[in-house]
Coordinates of C-alpha atoms in Angstrom, one line a residue:
M25 CA 80.0 93.0 81.5
Y26 CA 80.2 92.2 84.8
S27 CA 79.5 95.0 86.3
L28 CA 76.0 94.5 84.6
L29 CA 75.9 91.2 85.8
C30 CA 76.5 92.3 89.1
R31 CA 73.4 95.2 89.2
H32 CA 70.9 92.2 87.9
A33 CA 71.8 89.6 90.0
D34 CA 73.4 88.9 93.2
I35 CA 76.9 87.7 91.8
G36 CA 78.9 90.3 92.9
I37 CA 81.3 89.7 95.9
L38 CA 81.8 93.5 97.5
P39 CA 78.4 94.7 98.3
S40 CA 80.2 98.3 99.7
K41 CA 79.7 100.1 96.3
R42 CA 76.0 99.7 94.5
V43 CA 75.8 101.6 91.7
Y44 CA 72.4 102.9 91.0
S45 CA 70.3 103.6 87.6
E46 CA 67.2 105.5 87.5
K47 CA 65.4 102.2 85.4
E48 CA 66.3 99.9 88.4
P49 CA 63.6 99.6 90.5
L50 CA 61.3 98.7 87.4
L51 CA 64.1 96.6 86.5
H52 CA 64.2 94.8 89.4
N53 CA 60.7 94.4 89.6
Q54 CA 61.0 92.9 86.4
S55 CA 63.7 90.4 87.8
A56 CA 61.2 89.3 90.3
M57 CA 58.0 88.7 88.5
A58 CA 60.3 86.0 86.1
R59 CA 62.3 83.3 87.5
K60 CA 66.0 83.3 87.5
P61 CA 67.2 81.0 85.3
K62 CA 69.4 78.0 86.0
L63 CA 72.6 79.7 85.0
G64 CA 72.1 83.0 87.3
E65 CA 71.0 80.6 90.3
F66 CA 73.5 78.8 90.3
F67 CA 76.1 81.4 90.3
E68 CA 74.2 83.1 93.1
Q69 CA 74.6 79.9 95.1
S70 CA 79.0 79.2 94.4
I71 CA 81.0 81.6 96.2
T72 CA 84.1 79.5 93.9
A73 CA 81.8 80.4 90.4
R74 CA 81.9 83.8 91.4
R75 CA 84.9 84.0 92.3
V76 CA 86.0 82.5 89.8
L77 CA 83.6 84.6 87.7
L78 CA 85.9 87.6 89.1
F79 CA 89.3 85.8 87.8
I80 CA 87.5 85.9 84.4
A81 CA 86.5 89.6 84.5
V82 CA 89.8 90.8 86.2
L83 CA 92.0 89.1 83.6
G84 CA 90.1 90.7 81.1
M85 CA 90.7 94.0 82.6
C86 CA 94.6 93.3 83.2
M87 CA 94.9 92.2 79.3
L88 CA 92.9 95.6 78.5
I89 CA 95.2 97.5 79.9
G90 CA 97.9 95.5 78.4
D91 CA 96.3 96.2 75.1
G92 CA 96.4 100.2 76.3
I93 CA 100.3 99.9 76.7
L94 CA 100.8 98.1 73.4
T95 CA 98.2 99.4 71.1
P96 CA 99.8 103.0 71.2
A97 CA 103.6 101.5 70.9
I98 CA 103.1 99.2 68.4
S99 CA 100.5 101.4 65.8
V100 CA 102.9 104.9 66.0
L101 CA 106.3 102.8 65.8
S102 CA 105.1 101.0 62.9
A103 CA 103.8 104.1 61.5
I104 CA 106.9 105.9 61.8
D105 CA 108.9 103.4 60.9
G106 CA 108.1 104.3 57.0
L107 CA 110.8 106.4 57.4
R108 CA 113.3 104.1 56.5
G109 CA 111.8 103.0 53.3
P110 CA 112.9 106.7 51.3
F111 CA 115.3 107.1 54.3
P112 CA 117.3 103.8 54.6
S113 CA 120.0 105.1 56.9
V114 CA 117.8 106.3 59.5
S115 CA 118.7 104.2 62.3
K116 CA 116.2 102.2 64.6
P117 CA 116.8 104.2 67.2
V118 CA 115.9 107.2 65.9
V119 CA 112.6 106.0 64.2
E120 CA 112.1 104.5 68.4
G121 CA 112.8 108.1 69.6
L122 CA 110.2 110.0 67.8
S123 CA 107.7 107.3 68.5
A124 CA 108.1 107.7 72.4
A125 CA 108.3 112.0 71.2
I126 CA 104.9 111.3 69.6
L127 CA 103.2 109.6 72.0
I128 CA 104.6 111.2 75.3
G129 CA 103.0 114.8 73.5
L130 CA 99.6 112.1 72.9
F131 CA 99.8 111.3 76.2
L132 CA 100.4 114.9 77.5
L133 CA 97.1 115.9 75.4
Q134 CA 94.7 113.8 77.2
K135 CA 93.7 115.6 79.6
Y136 CA 92.0 118.2 77.4
G137 CA 89.7 115.1 76.9
T138 CA 88.9 113.7 73.2
S139 CA 86.6 116.2 73.1
K140 CA 88.7 118.9 72.3
V141 CA 90.2 117.4 69.6
S142 CA 87.8 114.8 67.8
F143 CA 86.7 117.4 65.4
L144 CA 90.2 116.2 63.9
F145 CA 89.5 112.3 64.2
S146 CA 86.6 112.1 61.6
P147 CA 88.4 113.5 58.8
I148 CA 91.8 111.5 59.7
M149 CA 89.9 108.4 59.2
A150 CA 87.8 108.7 56.5
A151 CA 91.3 109.7 54.9
W152 CA 92.7 106.5 55.9
T153 CA 89.5 104.6 54.9
F154 CA 89.3 106.2 51.3
T155 CA 92.6 106.3 50.2
T156 CA 94.0 103.2 51.4
P157 CA 91.4 100.3 49.5
I158 CA 91.9 103.1 46.5
I159 CA 95.6 101.6 46.5
G160 CA 94.3 98.6 47.4
L161 CA 92.0 98.3 44.3
Y162 CA 95.7 99.8 41.9
S163 CA 97.2 97.3 43.3
I164 CA 94.7 94.3 42.6
V165 CA 94.6 95.8 39.2
H166 CA 98.7 96.2 38.8
Y167 CA 99.6 93.2 40.4
Y168 CA 96.7 90.2 40.7
P169 CA 93.4 90.7 39.2
G170 CA 93.0 87.2 40.6
I171 CA 93.1 87.6 43.9
F172 CA 89.4 87.3 45.0
K173 CA 89.6 83.9 44.8
A174 CA 91.4 82.9 47.8
I175 CA 88.3 84.3 49.3
S176 CA 87.5 80.6 48.6
P177 CA 87.8 78.0 51.4
Y178 CA 89.7 75.9 48.8
Y179 CA 92.7 78.0 49.8
I180 CA 92.4 78.0 53.4
V181 CA 91.9 74.2 54.3
H182 CA 94.5 73.4 51.3
F183 CA 97.6 75.7 53.5
F184 CA 96.4 74.0 56.4
L185 CA 97.0 70.5 54.9
R186 CA 100.4 71.5 53.0
N187 CA 101.5 73.6 56.3
K188 CA 99.7 71.4 59.3
R189 CA 101.5 72.2 62.3
Q190 CA 103.3 75.4 60.8
G191 CA 100.2 76.5 59.8
W192 CA 98.5 76.4 62.9
Q193 CA 101.2 79.1 64.4
L194 CA 101.0 81.0 61.4
L195 CA 97.5 81.4 62.8
G196 CA 98.8 83.8 65.5
G197 CA 99.9 86.4 62.8
T198 CA 96.8 86.8 61.2
V199 CA 95.5 87.8 64.4
L200 CA 97.1 91.3 64.0
C201 CA 94.5 92.3 61.3
I202 CA 91.5 92.1 63.4
T203 CA 93.1 94.8 66.2
G204 CA 91.3 96.9 67.9
A205 CA 87.6 95.7 67.4
E206 CA 88.5 94.3 70.7
A207 CA 87.9 98.0 72.3
M208 CA 84.7 99.1 70.4
F209 CA 83.1 99.3 73.3
A210 CA 84.9 102.5 74.2
D211 CA 83.5 104.1 71.0
L212 CA 80.3 103.9 73.0
G213 CA 81.2 106.7 74.9
H214 CA 81.6 109.1 72.2
F215 CA 78.8 107.4 69.3
S216 CA 75.3 105.8 68.7
K217 CA 75.7 101.8 68.1
K218 CA 73.6 103.0 64.8
A219 CA 76.2 105.1 64.0
I220 CA 78.7 102.6 64.4
Q221 CA 77.2 99.5 62.7
I222 CA 76.8 102.0 59.7
A223 CA 80.7 103.4 60.0
F224 CA 81.5 99.8 60.2
L225 CA 79.3 98.4 57.4
S226 CA 80.1 100.7 55.0
S227 CA 83.1 102.1 54.5
I228 CA 86.0 100.3 57.8
Y229 CA 85.1 96.8 56.2
P230 CA 85.3 97.0 52.7
S231 CA 88.3 99.3 53.1
L232 CA 90.4 96.6 55.2
V233 CA 89.0 93.7 52.7
L234 CA 90.5 95.5 49.7
T235 CA 93.4 97.1 51.1
Y236 CA 94.4 93.7 52.7
A237 CA 93.7 92.0 49.0
G238 CA 96.0 94.6 47.5
Q239 CA 98.5 93.9 49.7
T240 CA 98.5 90.1 49.0
A241 CA 98.1 91.0 45.5
Y242 CA 101.7 93.0 45.6
L243 CA 103.3 90.5 47.6
I244 CA 102.7 87.7 45.5
N245 CA 104.5 89.2 42.4
N246 CA 107.0 90.7 45.3
V247 CA 107.7 88.1 48.4
N248 CA 110.8 89.2 49.4
D249 CA 109.0 92.4 50.4
F250 CA 106.9 90.1 53.9
G251 CA 108.4 92.5 56.1
D252 CA 107.1 95.5 55.3
G253 CA 103.9 94.4 53.2
F254 CA 102.2 98.1 53.8
Y255 CA 105.0 100.7 53.1
K256 CA 106.3 98.7 50.1
F257 CA 102.6 98.4 48.2
V258 CA 101.8 102.5 48.3
P259 CA 102.8 104.0 44.9
R260 CA 106.0 106.0 44.7
P261 CA 104.0 109.2 44.1
V262 CA 101.8 109.0 46.9
Y263 CA 103.8 107.8 49.7
W264 CA 104.7 110.8 51.6
P265 CA 100.8 111.5 51.7
M266 CA 100.0 108.0 52.8
F267 CA 103.3 108.3 55.6
A268 CA 101.6 111.5 56.5
I269 CA 98.2 109.4 56.8
A270 CA 99.0 106.6 58.6
T271 CA 100.9 108.4 60.8
L272 CA 97.6 110.4 62.2
A273 CA 95.6 107.2 61.9
A274 CA 97.8 105.9 64.2
I275 CA 97.7 108.5 66.8
V276 CA 93.8 108.4 66.1
A277 CA 94.0 104.3 67.1
S278 CA 96.2 104.8 69.7
Q279 CA 93.9 106.7 71.1
S280 CA 90.9 104.0 70.7
L281 CA 92.7 102.1 73.0
I282 CA 93.6 105.1 75.6
S283 CA 90.5 106.2 75.7
A284 CA 89.2 102.5 76.4
T285 CA 91.6 101.9 79.2
F286 CA 90.5 105.3 81.0
S287 CA 86.7 103.9 80.9
V288 CA 87.0 100.2 82.5
I289 CA 89.4 101.7 84.9
K290 CA 87.0 104.3 86.3
Q291 CA 84.6 101.0 86.0
S292 CA 86.7 99.0 88.2
V293 CA 87.6 101.8 90.5
V294 CA 83.3 102.1 90.9
L295 CA 82.8 98.1 91.8
D296 CA 85.6 98.5 94.3
Y297 CA 88.3 96.3 92.6
F298 CA 90.6 98.9 91.7
P299 CA 92.2 100.9 94.1
R300 CA 90.9 104.3 94.8
V301 CA 92.7 107.0 91.5
K302 CA 91.1 109.9 90.2
V303 CA 89.1 110.2 87.3
V304 CA 87.5 113.5 85.4
H305 CA 84.9 113.6 82.9
T306 CA 86.5 115.7 80.3
S307 CA 83.0 116.2 78.8
Q308 CA 79.5 116.6 80.2
H309 CA 77.2 115.2 77.6
K310 CA 79.5 111.9 77.3
E311 CA 79.6 109.4 80.3
G312 CA 82.8 107.2 77.8
E313 CA 84.9 110.1 78.0
V314 CA 87.0 109.9 80.9
Y315 CA 90.4 110.7 82.4
S316 CA 92.7 109.5 84.9
P317 CA 96.1 111.6 85.5
E318 CA 97.3 108.9 87.3
I319 CA 96.7 106.4 85.2
N320 CA 97.7 108.5 81.9
F321 CA 101.2 108.8 83.9
I322 CA 101.5 105.2 84.0
L323 CA 100.2 103.9 80.5
M324 CA 102.8 106.9 79.5
V325 CA 105.6 105.8 80.7
L326 CA 104.9 102.0 80.2
C327 CA 104.3 102.7 76.3
V328 CA 107.4 104.9 76.0
G329 CA 109.4 101.2 78.2
V330 CA 108.0 99.2 75.4
I331 CA 108.9 100.9 72.0
L332 CA 112.7 101.8 73.5
G333 CA 113.0 98.5 75.3
F334 CA 111.8 96.0 72.6
G335 CA 113.3 98.1 69.8
G336 CA 111.7 96.1 66.5
G337 CA 107.7 95.5 65.7
K338 CA 108.0 91.7 65.4
A339 CA 107.9 91.4 69.8
I340 CA 105.5 94.1 70.2
G341 CA 103.6 92.5 67.7
N342 CA 103.7 89.2 69.2
A343 CA 102.5 90.2 72.7
F344 CA 100.0 92.4 70.7
G345 CA 98.0 89.5 69.2
V346 CA 98.3 87.3 72.9
V347 CA 96.3 90.3 74.0
V348 CA 93.9 91.1 71.5
I349 CA 92.7 87.8 71.3
M350 CA 92.6 87.0 74.8
V351 CA 90.1 90.4 75.1
M352 CA 88.1 88.3 72.6
L353 CA 88.2 85.0 74.7
I354 CA 87.3 86.8 77.5
T355 CA 84.9 89.3 75.8
T356 CA 82.9 85.8 74.2
V357 CA 82.6 84.0 77.5
L358 CA 81.3 87.3 79.8
L359 CA 78.9 88.1 76.8
T360 CA 77.1 84.7 76.6
L361 CA 76.5 85.4 80.5
V362 CA 74.5 88.7 79.9
M363 CA 72.8 86.7 76.9
I364 CA 71.6 84.0 79.4
I365 CA 71.4 85.8 82.9
I366 CA 69.8 89.4 81.6
W367 CA 68.5 89.0 78.5
R368 CA 67.2 85.5 78.9
A369 CA 67.4 84.6 76.1
P370 CA 66.9 80.2 75.1
P371 CA 70.3 78.3 76.3
I372 CA 70.4 77.1 72.0
L373 CA 69.8 80.9 71.0
A374 CA 73.2 81.6 73.3
M375 CA 74.9 78.6 71.9
L376 CA 74.8 78.9 68.4
Y377 CA 76.8 82.0 69.6
F378 CA 79.2 80.8 72.2
V379 CA 80.3 77.3 70.1
P380 CA 81.4 79.2 66.9
F381 CA 83.2 81.6 68.3
F382 CA 84.0 80.1 71.7
I383 CA 86.5 77.1 68.7
M384 CA 87.1 80.5 66.5
E385 CA 88.7 82.2 69.0
G386 CA 90.0 79.3 70.8
A387 CA 91.9 78.4 68.1
Y388 CA 93.8 81.5 67.6
V389 CA 94.3 81.5 71.4
S390 CA 96.3 78.2 71.5
A391 CA 98.4 79.9 68.5
V392 CA 99.2 82.4 69.6
F393 CA 100.8 81.1 73.1
T394 CA 103.1 79.5 71.2
K395 CA 104.7 83.5 71.1
I396 CA 105.1 83.6 74.4
P397 CA 108.3 82.8 75.2
E398 CA 108.7 85.0 71.5
G399 CA 107.2 89.0 73.5
G400 CA 104.0 87.1 73.7
W401 CA 104.8 87.1 77.8
L402 CA 104.9 90.9 78.7
P403 CA 101.1 91.1 78.1
F404 CA 101.0 88.5 81.4
A405 CA 103.1 90.3 82.9
V406 CA 101.3 93.4 83.4
S407 CA 98.8 91.3 83.8
I408 CA 100.1 89.7 87.0
I409 CA 101.3 93.0 88.5
L410 CA 97.6 94.5 87.7
A411 CA 96.1 91.2 88.6
L412 CA 98.1 91.0 92.0
I413 CA 97.2 94.6 93.0
M414 CA 93.3 93.5 91.5
F415 CA 93.2 90.8 94.2
G416 CA 95.6 92.8 97.1
W417 CA 92.7 95.7 97.4
Y418 CA 90.0 93.4 97.0
Y419 CA 91.0 90.4 99.9
G420 CA 91.8 94.0 102.2
R421 CA 88.1 95.5 100.8
Q422 CA 86.3 92.2 101.5
R423 CA 87.5 91.7 105.4
K424 CA 87.3 95.4 106.3
I425 CA 83.3 95.3 104.5
E426 CA 82.5 92.1 106.5
Y427 CA 84.1 93.8 109.7
E428 CA 81.8 97.2 109.3
M429 CA 79.1 94.3 108.2
K430 CA 78.7 92.9 111.5
N431 CA 80.0 95.0 113.9
K432 CA 77.1 98.6 112.0
V433 CA 75.8 100.2 114.7
T434 CA 72.0 100.0 114.7
L435 CA 69.4 102.7 115.3
E436 CA 68.3 100.6 118.1
R437 CA 71.9 100.9 119.0
L438 CA 72.7 104.2 118.6
G439 CA 69.8 105.3 121.0
E440 CA 71.2 103.1 123.6
L441 CA 74.8 104.6 123.5
L442 CA 72.8 108.3 123.2
A443 CA 70.7 106.9 126.3
R444 CA 74.3 106.9 128.9
P445 CA 74.3 109.4 131.5
E446 CA 78.0 110.2 130.5
V447 CA 77.8 110.6 126.7
Q448 CA 76.8 114.6 127.0
R449 CA 75.2 116.3 123.7
V450 CA 77.4 119.2 122.6
P451 CA 76.6 122.4 120.7
G452 CA 77.3 122.3 117.0
L453 CA 76.2 120.7 113.8
C454 CA 78.5 117.3 113.0
F455 CA 78.2 116.1 109.5
F456 CA 79.6 112.3 109.8
Y457 CA 80.5 110.1 106.7
S458 CA 80.2 106.5 105.7
N459 CA 80.2 104.4 103.0
I460 CA 77.8 102.2 104.5
H461 CA 74.4 102.6 102.9
D462 CA 72.5 99.9 105.5
G463 CA 73.5 101.0 108.6
L464 CA 75.1 103.3 110.7
T465 CA 79.8 102.5 111.2
P466 CA 81.2 100.7 113.9
I467 CA 83.5 104.1 113.9
L468 CA 80.7 106.2 114.8
G469 CA 80.5 103.5 118.4
H470 CA 84.4 104.1 118.6
Y471 CA 83.8 107.4 118.3
I472 CA 81.0 108.1 120.9
K473 CA 82.6 105.5 123.6
N474 CA 85.9 106.8 123.5
M475 CA 84.8 110.8 123.2
S476 CA 81.1 109.8 125.2
S477 CA 79.5 113.1 123.1
L478 CA 78.0 113.8 120.2
H479 CA 76.8 117.0 118.5
T480 CA 73.1 118.1 119.1
V481 CA 72.5 117.9 115.3
T482 CA 74.5 115.0 113.6
M483 CA 73.7 114.2 110.1
F484 CA 74.8 110.9 108.6
V485 CA 75.9 111.5 104.8
T486 CA 76.2 108.7 102.2
L487 CA 77.3 108.9 98.8
R488 CA 74.9 107.5 96.1
Y489 CA 75.9 107.1 92.2
L490 CA 73.3 106.9 89.6
L491 CA 74.1 106.2 86.3
V492 CA 73.0 109.6 84.7
A493 CA 74.8 112.9 84.1
K494 CA 73.6 115.4 86.4
V495 CA 71.4 114.8 89.4
D496 CA 68.8 117.6 89.1
Q497 CA 69.5 120.1 92.3
S498 CA 66.2 118.7 93.7
E499 CA 66.8 115.2 94.0
R500 CA 70.3 115.6 94.5
I501 CA 70.4 115.6 98.5
L502 CA 67.7 113.6 100.2
I503 CA 66.7 113.6 104.1
K504 CA 65.4 111.2 106.6
R505 CA 65.3 111.0 110.2
L506 CA 66.9 108.0 112.3
G507 CA 65.0 108.4 115.4
P508 CA 66.9 109.5 118.1
D509 CA 66.6 113.4 119.1
G510 CA 68.4 114.9 116.7
V511 CA 70.0 112.9 114.3
Y512 CA 69.2 112.8 110.5
G513 CA 70.1 111.0 107.3
C514 CA 71.4 112.2 104.4
T515 CA 71.8 110.8 101.1
V516 CA 73.6 112.8 98.4
Q517 CA 73.5 111.5 94.9
Y518 CA 75.6 112.5 92.2
G519 CA 76.2 111.4 88.6
Y520 CA 78.9 111.3 86.4
A521 CA 79.4 114.6 85.6
D522 CA 78.6 115.8 88.4
N523 CA 81.5 118.5 89.9
L524 CA 81.2 116.7 93.5
S525 CA 84.1 119.5 94.6
L526 CA 81.0 122.2 94.8
E527 CA 83.5 124.8 94.4
G528 CA 82.3 128.2 93.5
G529 CA 79.1 127.0 94.9
D530 CA 77.4 126.7 98.6
D531 CA 79.0 124.4 100.5
L532 CA 77.7 121.0 101.2
A533 CA 77.0 122.4 105.2
A534 CA 74.5 124.7 103.4
Q535 CA 73.2 123.3 100.6
V536 CA 72.2 120.2 103.4
M537 CA 71.2 122.7 105.8
S538 CA 68.7 124.2 103.2
C539 CA 67.6 120.8 102.1
L540 CA 66.4 119.8 106.4
Q541 CA 65.0 123.2 106.8
W542 CA 62.4 122.2 103.5
H543 CA 61.8 118.5 105.4
I544 CA 60.9 120.1 108.6
Q545 CA 58.9 122.4 107.5
M546 CA 57.1 120.4 104.8
I547 CA 56.6 117.0 106.1
G548 CA 57.0 117.2 109.9
D549 CA 57.1 114.3 112.0
S550 CA 54.4 114.1 114.9
R551 CA 56.0 111.2 116.5
S552 CA 58.7 114.4 117.7
P553 CA 59.1 115.2 121.2
V554 CA 59.4 118.7 119.7
S555 CA 57.4 121.5 117.6
M556 CA 58.5 122.5 114.4
E557 CA 59.2 125.4 116.0
E558 CA 61.6 123.9 118.3
E559 CA 63.4 121.5 115.8
M560 CA 64.5 124.4 113.4
A561 CA 65.7 126.7 116.1
K562 CA 67.7 123.8 117.3
L563 CA 69.1 123.5 113.9
E564 CA 70.1 127.0 113.5
A565 CA 71.4 127.3 117.1
A566 CA 74.1 124.1 116.2
R567 CA 74.8 125.7 113.0
I568 CA 75.7 129.2 114.5
A569 CA 78.2 127.3 117.4
G570 CA 79.8 126.0 114.7
V571 CA 80.3 123.2 112.2
V572 CA 82.3 120.1 111.9
H573 CA 82.8 117.3 109.4
V574 CA 84.1 113.8 110.5
R575 CA 85.5 111.3 108.8
G576 CA 86.5 108.0 109.8
K577 CA 89.8 106.1 108.8
M578 CA 89.4 101.8 109.7
R579 CA 93.2 100.5 109.2
F580 CA 93.8 97.3 109.7
Y581 CA 96.5 96.3 112.7
V582 CA 98.0 93.2 111.5
G583 CA 99.7 91.5 115.0
K584 CA 101.9 88.2 115.7
D585 CA 99.8 85.3 116.1
A586 CA 98.3 86.4 112.2
G587 CA 98.6 84.3 109.4
W588 CA 101.0 84.3 106.8
F589 CA 98.9 85.1 104.4
D590 CA 96.9 87.7 106.5
K591 CA 100.3 89.2 106.9
V592 CA 101.3 89.8 103.4
M593 CA 98.1 90.7 101.4
L594 CA 96.6 92.7 104.5
R595 CA 99.8 94.9 104.8
F596 CA 99.7 94.8 100.5
Y597 CA 96.5 96.5 101.4
E598 CA 97.7 98.9 103.6
F599 CA 100.0 100.2 101.2
L600 CA 97.4 100.5 99.0
H601 CA 95.5 102.6 100.6
G602 CA 97.5 104.7 102.2
I603 CA 98.8 105.6 98.5
C604 CA 95.8 105.9 96.8
R605 CA 92.6 108.8 96.9
S606 CA 90.1 109.3 99.6
A607 CA 86.7 107.5 99.5
L608 CA 84.8 111.0 100.0
P609 CA 85.6 113.5 97.7
I610 CA 86.3 117.4 99.5
L611 CA 83.0 118.3 98.9
G612 CA 84.2 121.9 99.6
M613 CA 84.9 121.4 103.1
P614 CA 86.6 124.7 104.6
L615 CA 90.3 122.6 105.7
Q616 CA 89.7 124.0 109.7
Q617 CA 86.4 122.0 109.9
R618 CA 87.8 118.7 108.2
V619 CA 87.8 116.1 111.2
E620 CA 89.3 112.5 110.9
I621 CA 88.5 109.7 113.4
G622 CA 91.1 106.6 112.9
M623 CA 90.1 103.0 114.1
L624 CA 92.3 100.2 114.4
Y625 CA 90.9 96.4 113.5
K626 CA 92.8 93.9 114.9
V627 CA 93.6 90.5 112.6

C-alpha cells in the first residue's frame, strides 16, 4: 500500500528507484486532470508527515516479518503437541525437536517454489475446512445444543460488566482466533480476488464459526480442559486422522506467512528501503511467487530459535497476538489513506470504514500490550532490529542520492568535459552503468577527469523495472542519442519474471548493438555531422576494438570532522552496502570485460 501511495502521489522520500506500470501514463493524465485531495497535498508538502507515514509502513513491514517468524513456529508446535494426548510420556523437548525438523524441511523446500507443491494445498485445506466443522457440529449436539445463543450481544456486555479490567485483558487471547487474515494479501499472488472471496464466505468463515462453537460447547462441560481445547474436543476414533490433517494444515498456514514475508521484502527492495537481497521469481506467471535465499535462511534460524528458546506455546501466543493486531491496525490506517488519496472516496465514506475498525482494533491493541512482558516483547525486539537496518540503509541511500542529484553530469557538462584538449576518445565500445534516470552519474565526471579519456562509442545503461511478468523483446531495450558524438543512452526494461542474467542467449552487448544498428538505420539524425554509413562503420570498429562494462561504486568517506550521528549511521550503511548484493545484475557480462570505478564522497 505504501508503494501504491508513492506511485500515485509525490509522498515517497527516496527518488532513486522508480517502479513503472503499463498503465502509468494514463494514471498520471487522470491525476493531472483531477484535483488532488487535501490530504494528499498535506503529505506532499510536509516532510514530517511523509516520514511518519514511512515509519508506519516500516513498522508494519517489520511486524509482518515477525509474523513470518512466529506463525510457522506456533502453528507447527501446537499441531505436533497433539502427540502428548495419547502419549503423555512424550516430553516437551521431543515435541520441540520434531517441530523444528518439520520447519527446517519446509524452509529447505522454498527454493523450488510453492507452485511445485501447491497442488497439495487445496486437498489439505479442504480436508481441514470440512472435517473440523463436522466435529464441531457433533460437539454442539453432544455437549450443548444451545451454544448459538452466545451470538447475542447480551453475553459479551454482561461479560465485561462482570469482569471489568480482567475482561478487557482477556481480549488479547481472542486475537489468535483471527490470525492469518492479516496476511491475506499474499494470496493475491496465487489467486484472484473473486476466488478468495468465494472460498472465505462459503467455506472458511462457516467452518471457523462451527469449529469454535463446538469447542466452546465441549469446554462448557469440561472446564479443566481449556489448556488444549482443540485436541481434547476431537473424538477418540478420529484423533489420529485429525492429528495428520492439523499438522499438514499448520504447514500450509506457515507457507502463507513465509510467502507474505518474501513478498513484502521484495517490494521493499524494489522501493530501495531495504538492503538488496536476491529475489527469485519461482513462477513465470504469478508475480507473488517469490523466494529470497538470504531471507529464507534467516527466517529458518529465527523460527527454530523461537521454538527451542520459548518452548511453551503461551509466550509465543502472546507475541503472536501483538504482531497480528498491530499489522491489522497499520493496514487500516494505510488503507484509509489509499481510499482518500488514490480512490478519491468521499472522506465521510472513508471514515465509515476507518472509525469502527480503528476503535475495535485499538481496543485489541491496548489489550495485547499487557502481554508484552510475557512474550509480547519478541516482535518488538525483531522490529527494532529490522527498523535499525532499514533506517540505516534509508539514511545512507538518502545522503548518497542527494549527492548524486546535486552533482549529476548534464549533457552540457559532458560536452564541456569531452571538449577539453587533454581528453582523448580511445577505441572501443563502453557500457557505463548508472542508477540515475534523469541525468548522468557523478562517477562519469570523476572517470573522465582522472582517466582523461572516453571510448569512441559510449552507452549509458539504466534499468527500468516494470510491473509486468515479461517485457516484449521489441520493447526490452530503448536507445536514444545523447548529443555528443558517439554517446548514447540505453534503457533496459524488465519485468518480474525476466531473466536478467541473459544466460544461454545473446549477451547484453550483442542485443544493444543490434538495437543501436536498427536505431541508426531507421531513425538517423539530420543534425549529426556524420552520415549513417560512417556512424555504422564507427560502431563496428568500436566493437572490434573491444567491449568494456564499467560500473561505478560511490562510497562514503567519513572524516574526523563529521558529526557522531553521521559517523555511526554512515559507517553502518557502508557495512550493509558491503555485504548486500550489487544494485545491477550480472547481465551476462564476461568477467574479463568488467571494470569497477570507485569514488569517495567525503561527509
